[in-house]
Coordinates of C-alpha atoms and ligand atoms in Angstrom, one line a residue:
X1 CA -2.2 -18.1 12.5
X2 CA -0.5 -21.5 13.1
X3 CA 2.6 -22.6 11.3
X4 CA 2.7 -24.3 8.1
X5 CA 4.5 -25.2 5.6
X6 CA 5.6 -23.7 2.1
X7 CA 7.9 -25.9 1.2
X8 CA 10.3 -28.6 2.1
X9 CA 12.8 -25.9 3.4
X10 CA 9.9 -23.2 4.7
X11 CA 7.9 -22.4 7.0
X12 CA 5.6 -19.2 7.8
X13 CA 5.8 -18.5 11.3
X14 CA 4.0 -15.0 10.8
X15 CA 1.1 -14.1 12.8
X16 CA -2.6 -12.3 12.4
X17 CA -3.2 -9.0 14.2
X18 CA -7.2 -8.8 14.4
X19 CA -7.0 -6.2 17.2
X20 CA -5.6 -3.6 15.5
X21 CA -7.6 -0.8 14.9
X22 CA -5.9 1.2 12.2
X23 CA -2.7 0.1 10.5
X24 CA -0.3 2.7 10.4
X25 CA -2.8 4.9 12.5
X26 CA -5.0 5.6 10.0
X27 CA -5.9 2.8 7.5
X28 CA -9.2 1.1 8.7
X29 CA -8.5 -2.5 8.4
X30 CA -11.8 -4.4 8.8
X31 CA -10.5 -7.4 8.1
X32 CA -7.0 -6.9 10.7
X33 CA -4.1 -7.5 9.0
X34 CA -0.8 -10.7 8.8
X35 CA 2.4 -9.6 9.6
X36 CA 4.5 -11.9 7.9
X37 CA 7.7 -13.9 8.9
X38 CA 9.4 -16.8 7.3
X39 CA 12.2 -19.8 8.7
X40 CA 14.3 -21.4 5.5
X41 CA 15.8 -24.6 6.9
X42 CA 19.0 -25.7 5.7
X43 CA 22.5 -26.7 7.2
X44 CA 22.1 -23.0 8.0
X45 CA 18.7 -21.6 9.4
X46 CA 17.5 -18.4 8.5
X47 CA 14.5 -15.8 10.1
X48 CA 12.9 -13.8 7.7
X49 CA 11.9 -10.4 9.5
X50 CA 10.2 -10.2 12.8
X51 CA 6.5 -8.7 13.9
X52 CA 4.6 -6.0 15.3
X53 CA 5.2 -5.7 19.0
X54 CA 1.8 -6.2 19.7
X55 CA 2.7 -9.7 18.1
X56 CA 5.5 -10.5 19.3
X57 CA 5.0 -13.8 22.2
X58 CA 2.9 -15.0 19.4
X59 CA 5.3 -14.9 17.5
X60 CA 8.2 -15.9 19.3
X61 CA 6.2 -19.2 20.1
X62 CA 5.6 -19.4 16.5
X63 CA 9.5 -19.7 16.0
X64 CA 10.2 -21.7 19.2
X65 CA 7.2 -24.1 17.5
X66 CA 9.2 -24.1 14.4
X67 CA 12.9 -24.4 15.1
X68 CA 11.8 -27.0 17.7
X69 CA 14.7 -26.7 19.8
X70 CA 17.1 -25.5 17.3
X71 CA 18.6 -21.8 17.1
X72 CA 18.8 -20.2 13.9
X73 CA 22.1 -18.8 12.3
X74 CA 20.5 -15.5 10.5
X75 CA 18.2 -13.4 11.1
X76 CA 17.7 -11.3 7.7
X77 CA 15.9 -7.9 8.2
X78 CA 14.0 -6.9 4.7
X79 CA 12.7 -3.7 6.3
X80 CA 12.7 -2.1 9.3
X81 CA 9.3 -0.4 9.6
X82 CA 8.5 -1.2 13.4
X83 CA 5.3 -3.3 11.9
X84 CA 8.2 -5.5 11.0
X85 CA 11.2 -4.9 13.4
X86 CA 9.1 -4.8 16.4
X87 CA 10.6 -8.1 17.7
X88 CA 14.1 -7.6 16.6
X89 CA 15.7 -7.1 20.1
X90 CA 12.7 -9.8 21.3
X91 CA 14.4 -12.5 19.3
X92 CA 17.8 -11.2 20.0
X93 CA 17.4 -11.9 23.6
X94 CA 16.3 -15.1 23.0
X95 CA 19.1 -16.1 20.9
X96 CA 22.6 -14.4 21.3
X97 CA 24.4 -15.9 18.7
X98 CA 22.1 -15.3 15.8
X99 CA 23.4 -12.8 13.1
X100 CA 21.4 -10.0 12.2
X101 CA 21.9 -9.2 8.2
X102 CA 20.9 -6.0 7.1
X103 CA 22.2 -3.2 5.0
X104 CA 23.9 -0.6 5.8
X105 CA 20.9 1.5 6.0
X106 CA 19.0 -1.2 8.0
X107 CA 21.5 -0.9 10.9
X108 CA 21.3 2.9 10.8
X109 CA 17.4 3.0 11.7
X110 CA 17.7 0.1 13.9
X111 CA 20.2 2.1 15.9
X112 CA 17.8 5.0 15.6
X113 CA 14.7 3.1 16.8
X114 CA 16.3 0.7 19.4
X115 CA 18.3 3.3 21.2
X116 CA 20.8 1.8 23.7
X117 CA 21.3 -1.4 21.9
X118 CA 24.2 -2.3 20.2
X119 CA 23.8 -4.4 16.6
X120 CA 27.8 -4.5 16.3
X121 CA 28.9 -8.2 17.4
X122 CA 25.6 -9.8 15.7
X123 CA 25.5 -7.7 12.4
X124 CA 26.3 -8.4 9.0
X125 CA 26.0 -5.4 6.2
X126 CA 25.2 -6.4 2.5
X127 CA 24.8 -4.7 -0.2
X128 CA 23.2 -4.9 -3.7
X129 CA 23.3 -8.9 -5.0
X130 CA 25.7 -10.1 -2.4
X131 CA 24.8 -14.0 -1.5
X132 CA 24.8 -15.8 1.7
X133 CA 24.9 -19.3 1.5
X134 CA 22.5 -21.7 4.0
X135 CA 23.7 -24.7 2.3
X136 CA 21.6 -25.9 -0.7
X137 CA 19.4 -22.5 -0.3
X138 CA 21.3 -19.3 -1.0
X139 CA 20.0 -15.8 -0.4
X140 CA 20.8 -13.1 -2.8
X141 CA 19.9 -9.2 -1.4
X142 CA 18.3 -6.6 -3.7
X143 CA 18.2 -3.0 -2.6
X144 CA 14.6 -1.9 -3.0
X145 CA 14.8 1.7 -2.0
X146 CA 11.2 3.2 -1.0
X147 CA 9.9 0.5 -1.3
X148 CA 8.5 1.7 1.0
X149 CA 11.0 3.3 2.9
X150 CA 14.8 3.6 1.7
X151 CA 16.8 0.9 3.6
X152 CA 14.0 -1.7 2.2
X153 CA 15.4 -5.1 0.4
X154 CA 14.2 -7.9 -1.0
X155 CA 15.3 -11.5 -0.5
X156 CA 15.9 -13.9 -3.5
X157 CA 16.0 -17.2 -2.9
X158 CA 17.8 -19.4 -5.5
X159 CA 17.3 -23.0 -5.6
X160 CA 13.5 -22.9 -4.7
X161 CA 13.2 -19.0 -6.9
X162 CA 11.0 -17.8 -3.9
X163 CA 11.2 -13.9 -3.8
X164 CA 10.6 -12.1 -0.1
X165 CA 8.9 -9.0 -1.4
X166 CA 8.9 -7.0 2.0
X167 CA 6.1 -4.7 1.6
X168 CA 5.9 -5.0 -2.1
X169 CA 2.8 -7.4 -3.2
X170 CA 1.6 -7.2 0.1
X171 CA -2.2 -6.7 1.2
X172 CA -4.5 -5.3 4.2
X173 CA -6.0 -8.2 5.9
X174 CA -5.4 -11.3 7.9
X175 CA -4.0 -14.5 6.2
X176 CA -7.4 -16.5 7.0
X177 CA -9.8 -13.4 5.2
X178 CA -11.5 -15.2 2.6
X179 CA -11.5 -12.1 0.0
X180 CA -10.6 -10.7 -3.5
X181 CA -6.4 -10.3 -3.3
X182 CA -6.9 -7.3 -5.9
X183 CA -9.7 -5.0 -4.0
X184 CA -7.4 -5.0 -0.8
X185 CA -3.8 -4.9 -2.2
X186 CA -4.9 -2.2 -4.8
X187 CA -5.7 0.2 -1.3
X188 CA -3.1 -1.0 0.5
X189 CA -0.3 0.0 -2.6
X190 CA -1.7 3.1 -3.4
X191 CA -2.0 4.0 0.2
X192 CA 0.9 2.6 1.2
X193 CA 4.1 2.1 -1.7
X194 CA 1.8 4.6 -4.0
X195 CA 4.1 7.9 -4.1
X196 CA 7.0 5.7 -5.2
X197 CA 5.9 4.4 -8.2
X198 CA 9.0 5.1 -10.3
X199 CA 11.2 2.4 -7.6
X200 CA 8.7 0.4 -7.7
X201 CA 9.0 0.1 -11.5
X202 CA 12.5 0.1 -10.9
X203 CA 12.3 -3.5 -8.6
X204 CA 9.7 -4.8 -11.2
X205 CA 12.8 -4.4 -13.6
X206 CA 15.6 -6.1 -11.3
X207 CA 12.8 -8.7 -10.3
X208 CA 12.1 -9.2 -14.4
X209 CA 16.0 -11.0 -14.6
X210 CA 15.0 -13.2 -11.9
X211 CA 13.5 -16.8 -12.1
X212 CA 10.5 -16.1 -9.7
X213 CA 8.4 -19.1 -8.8
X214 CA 7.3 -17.5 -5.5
X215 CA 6.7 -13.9 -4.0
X216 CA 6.5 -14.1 0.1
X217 CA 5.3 -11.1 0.7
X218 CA 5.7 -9.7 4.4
X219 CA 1.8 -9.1 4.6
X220 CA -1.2 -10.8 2.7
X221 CA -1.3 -14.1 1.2
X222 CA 1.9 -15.8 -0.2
X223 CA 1.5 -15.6 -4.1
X224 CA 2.1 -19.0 -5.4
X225 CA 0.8 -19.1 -8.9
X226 CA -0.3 -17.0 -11.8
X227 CA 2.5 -14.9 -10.5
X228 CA 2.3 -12.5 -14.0
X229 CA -1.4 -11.5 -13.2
X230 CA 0.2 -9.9 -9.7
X231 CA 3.4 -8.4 -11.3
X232 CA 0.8 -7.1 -14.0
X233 CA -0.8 -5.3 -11.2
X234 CA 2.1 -3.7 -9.9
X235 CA 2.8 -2.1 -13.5
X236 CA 0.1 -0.6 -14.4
X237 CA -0.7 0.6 -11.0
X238 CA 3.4 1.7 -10.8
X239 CA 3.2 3.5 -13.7
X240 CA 0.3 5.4 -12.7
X241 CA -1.6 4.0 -15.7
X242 CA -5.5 3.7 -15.1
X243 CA -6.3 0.5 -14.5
X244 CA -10.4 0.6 -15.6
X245 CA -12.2 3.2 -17.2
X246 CA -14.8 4.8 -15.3
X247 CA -15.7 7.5 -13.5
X248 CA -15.2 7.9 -9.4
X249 CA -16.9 10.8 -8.3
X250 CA -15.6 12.1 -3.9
X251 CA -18.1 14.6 -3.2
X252 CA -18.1 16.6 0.4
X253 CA -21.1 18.1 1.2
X254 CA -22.3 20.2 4.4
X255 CA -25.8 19.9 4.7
X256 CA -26.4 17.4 1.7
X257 CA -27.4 19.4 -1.5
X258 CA -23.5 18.8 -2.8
X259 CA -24.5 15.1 -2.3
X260 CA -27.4 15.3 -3.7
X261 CA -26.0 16.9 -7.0
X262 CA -22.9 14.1 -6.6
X263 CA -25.8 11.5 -6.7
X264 CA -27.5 13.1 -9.7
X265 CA -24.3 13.4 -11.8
X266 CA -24.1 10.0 -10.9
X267 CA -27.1 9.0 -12.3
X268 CA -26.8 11.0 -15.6
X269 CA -23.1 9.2 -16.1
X270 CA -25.2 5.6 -15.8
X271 CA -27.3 6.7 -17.9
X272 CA -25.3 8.2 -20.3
X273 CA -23.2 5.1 -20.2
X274 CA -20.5 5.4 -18.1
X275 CA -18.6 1.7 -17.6
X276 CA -18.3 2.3 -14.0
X277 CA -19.5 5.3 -12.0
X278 CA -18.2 5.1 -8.0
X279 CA -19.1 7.3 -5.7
X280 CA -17.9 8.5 -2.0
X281 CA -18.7 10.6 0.8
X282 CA -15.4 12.4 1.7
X283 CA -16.7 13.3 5.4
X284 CA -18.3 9.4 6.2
X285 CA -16.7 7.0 4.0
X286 CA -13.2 5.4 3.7
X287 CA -10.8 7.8 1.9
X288 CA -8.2 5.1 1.7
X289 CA -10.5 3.3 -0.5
X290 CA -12.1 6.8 -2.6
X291 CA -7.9 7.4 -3.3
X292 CA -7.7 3.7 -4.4
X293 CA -10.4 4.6 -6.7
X294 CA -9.8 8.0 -7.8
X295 CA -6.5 6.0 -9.1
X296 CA -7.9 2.9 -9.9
X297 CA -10.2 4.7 -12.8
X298 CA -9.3 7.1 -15.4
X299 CA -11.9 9.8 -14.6
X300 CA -12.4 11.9 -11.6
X301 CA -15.0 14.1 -10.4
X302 CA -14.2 16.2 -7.2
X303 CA -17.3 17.9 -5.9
X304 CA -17.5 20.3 -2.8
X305 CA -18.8 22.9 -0.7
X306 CA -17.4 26.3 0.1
X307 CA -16.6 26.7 3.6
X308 CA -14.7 29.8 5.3
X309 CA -13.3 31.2 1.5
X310 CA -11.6 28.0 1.0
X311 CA -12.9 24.5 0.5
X312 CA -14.8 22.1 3.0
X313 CA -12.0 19.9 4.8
X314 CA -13.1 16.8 3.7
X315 CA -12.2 17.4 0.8
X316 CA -9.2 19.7 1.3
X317 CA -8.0 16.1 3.5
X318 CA -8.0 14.1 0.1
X319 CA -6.8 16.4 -2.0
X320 CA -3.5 16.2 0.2
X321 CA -3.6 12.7 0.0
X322 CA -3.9 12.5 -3.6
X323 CA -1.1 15.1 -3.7
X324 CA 1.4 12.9 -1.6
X325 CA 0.8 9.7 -3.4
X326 CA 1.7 11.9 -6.4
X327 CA -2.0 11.5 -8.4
X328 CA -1.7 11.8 -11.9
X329 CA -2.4 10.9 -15.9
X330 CA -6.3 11.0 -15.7
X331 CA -9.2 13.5 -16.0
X332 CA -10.6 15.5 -13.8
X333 CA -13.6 17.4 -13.4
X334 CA -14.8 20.3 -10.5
X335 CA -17.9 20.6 -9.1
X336 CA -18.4 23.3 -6.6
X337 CA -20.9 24.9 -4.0
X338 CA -21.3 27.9 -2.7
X339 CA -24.2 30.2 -1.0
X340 CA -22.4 33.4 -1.1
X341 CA -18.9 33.5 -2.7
X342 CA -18.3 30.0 -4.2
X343 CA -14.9 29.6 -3.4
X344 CA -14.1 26.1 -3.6
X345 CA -13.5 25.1 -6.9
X346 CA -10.4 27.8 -6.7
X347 CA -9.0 25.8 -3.6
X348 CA -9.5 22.2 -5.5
X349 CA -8.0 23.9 -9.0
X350 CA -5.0 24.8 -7.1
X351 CA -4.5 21.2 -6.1
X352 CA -5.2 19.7 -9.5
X353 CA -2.8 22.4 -10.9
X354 CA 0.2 20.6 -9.3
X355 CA -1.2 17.0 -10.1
X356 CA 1.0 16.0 -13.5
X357 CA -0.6 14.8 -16.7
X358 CA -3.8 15.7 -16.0
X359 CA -6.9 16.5 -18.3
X360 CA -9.0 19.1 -16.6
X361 CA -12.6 19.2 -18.0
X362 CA -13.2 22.8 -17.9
X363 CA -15.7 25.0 -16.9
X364 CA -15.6 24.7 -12.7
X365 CA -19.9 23.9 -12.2
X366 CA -20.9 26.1 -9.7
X367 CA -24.0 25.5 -8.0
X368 CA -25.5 28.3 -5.5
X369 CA -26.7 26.6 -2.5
X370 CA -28.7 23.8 -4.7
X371 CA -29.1 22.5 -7.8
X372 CA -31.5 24.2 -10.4
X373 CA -32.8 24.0 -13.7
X374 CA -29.7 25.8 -14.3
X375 CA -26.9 24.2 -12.5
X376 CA -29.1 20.9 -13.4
X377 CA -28.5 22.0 -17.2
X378 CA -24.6 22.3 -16.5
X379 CA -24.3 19.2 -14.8
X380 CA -25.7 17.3 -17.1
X381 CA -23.1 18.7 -19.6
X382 CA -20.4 18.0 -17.8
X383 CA -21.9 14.4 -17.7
X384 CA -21.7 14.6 -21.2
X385 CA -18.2 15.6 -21.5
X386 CA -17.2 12.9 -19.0
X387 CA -18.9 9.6 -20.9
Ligands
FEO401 FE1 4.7 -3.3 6.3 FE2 6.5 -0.5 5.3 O1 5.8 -1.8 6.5

């Protein structure tokens, strides 16, 4: 991604990473994904977080571009996620006297993931609201603990009210994707920021007393307008509210009668009248995307196979997932399948037991090997019970 402008003042150096193959090692990310950096210009010049390593002469030539033969004063460290920090010591050699400003936190992983160097001549620590002063611009810090990790801040900008969100409002996907902001940022939070809903709802707080005409987030597209339909976003997906009603329905099946039963229940919630019925594979599809919609709706339909007295893996796999990103406030439904001893729907119960606020649609379906008139009958009650 070239440079270009956002304002007067600044300037997005940040890059595209269309090579990568899974962010994090294990988000698919079809459409890459935009590290994000920023330069303010002012009688003082100030870097906004670095790149991925993988980025990082791109980068670097994006800055050189930019400051055109200028050094900059400040380079300010948001978070320090190595998507993010990655060029940190890159850009330190390069220029010596730049400050690095962090938090006190900030310097304490940096030490931890750049072992051997030393921040202590370059750094400055500040803490909640302190301001630094560029000259017109001034930056004020807000701690933004777990969001997504705990040394994370965000960056208020003043005179032009442009907020650097770090992590927060950010997006899987390059900067040049032409595609929905919602679909992709509603994976990438839950995935991502998902477990820590309750700081997240404390930043949208902090971020409510501030005069925000901007949110530069540090991936996916900068949000420049409509800014209440994004924070809207962020609280109801925060507060682990359902955003849509419908049903998603994460089936994983050994030899295909479990999916052939998820597809019939799916048919019987269309027809029955169900606003939205969406339907995934645990074993082939994108579980990123089924947890995205398992929160995204406010019913949820687990169905699965028995395998070796517990519960196929696929679907043991998302139900850890669910459990990390702390899954909660919706209904929930078991299907399970079993030739022998059904034991799966004990293995998924015991999940769902520790999910919070949840409406369990009780009894457990059981189907024995594949569906018949009389599992067929059941079903189709449950269907009932769910529309
Ligand atoms: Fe984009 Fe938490 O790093």
């Amino acid at each position: 991604m070239a440079n270009f402008k956002i304002s007067d003042a600044v300037t997005y150096v940040g890059v595209d990473d269309k090579d990568l193959d899974l962010f994090e090692s294990q988000y698919d990310v079809p459409n890459g994904m935009a590290y994000n950096s920023y330069i303010i210009f002012d009688e003082k010049i100030a870097v906004m977080d670095t790149v991925d390593a993988a980025k990082t002469d791109e980068w670097l030539e994006n800055v050189g571009k930019a400051l055109d033969g200028k050094a900059p004063d400040y380079l300010i460290v948001d978070h320090v996620e190595p998507d993010h920090s990655g060029s940190i010591v890159a850009i330190m050699g390069k220029y010596p006297d730049m400050k690095i400003v962090g938090n006190a936190k900030t310097f304490q992983m940096l030490e931890q993931f750049f072992d051997g160097v030393s921040f202590d001549d370059q750094k400055i620590v500040v803490k909640e609201n302190d301001e630094l002063s560029l000259g017109s611009h001034t930056l004020t810090f807000i701690m933004a603990a777990m969001v997504h990790w705990p040394e994370v801040m965000v960056t208020f900008e003043k005179s032009e009210g442009i907020l650097f969100a770090a992590d927060a409002f950010g997006k899987f996907g390059t900067l040049d994707t032409d595609e929905d902001w919602a679909c992709e940022a509603r994976r990438y939070y839950f995935n991502i920021v998902g477990k820590y809903g309750m700081q997240v709802q404390a930043l949208l707080k902090k971020a409510a007393a501030l005069d925000i005409k901007k949110i530069l987030p540090l991936h996916g597209p900068m949000l420049t307008e409509n800014l209440e339909y994004y924070i809207g976003k962020y609280q109801v997906w925060s507060s682990y509210t359902p955003e849509d009603k419908g049903v998603t329905i994460a089936y994983a099946s050994i030899h295909g009668n479990t999916a052939k039963a998820a597809k019939e229940l799916a048919k019987m919630l269309e027809e029955k009248g169900a606003e939205k019925v969406s339907l995934f594979d645990l074993a082939r599809d994108d579980i990123a995307e089924a947890a995205e919609d398992a929160f995204r709706y406010d019913r949820l339909v687990l169905m699965a196979s028995s395998y070796d007295a517990g519960v196929f893996p696929p679907m043991e796999h998302f139900l850890i997932k669910l459990r990390s990103k702390t899954y909660r406030n919706r209904t929930v439904a078991i299907v399970e399948n079993g030739s022998w001893a059904p034991s799966a729907g004990r293995v998924i119960k015991s999940y769902v037991d520790e999910f919070k606020d949840i409406t369990l649609i009780e009894p457990v379906v059981t189907i024995k090997s594949a569906l018949n008139a009389d599992s067929r009958a059941q079903l189709e009650e449950l269907a009932g019970k769910l529309v």
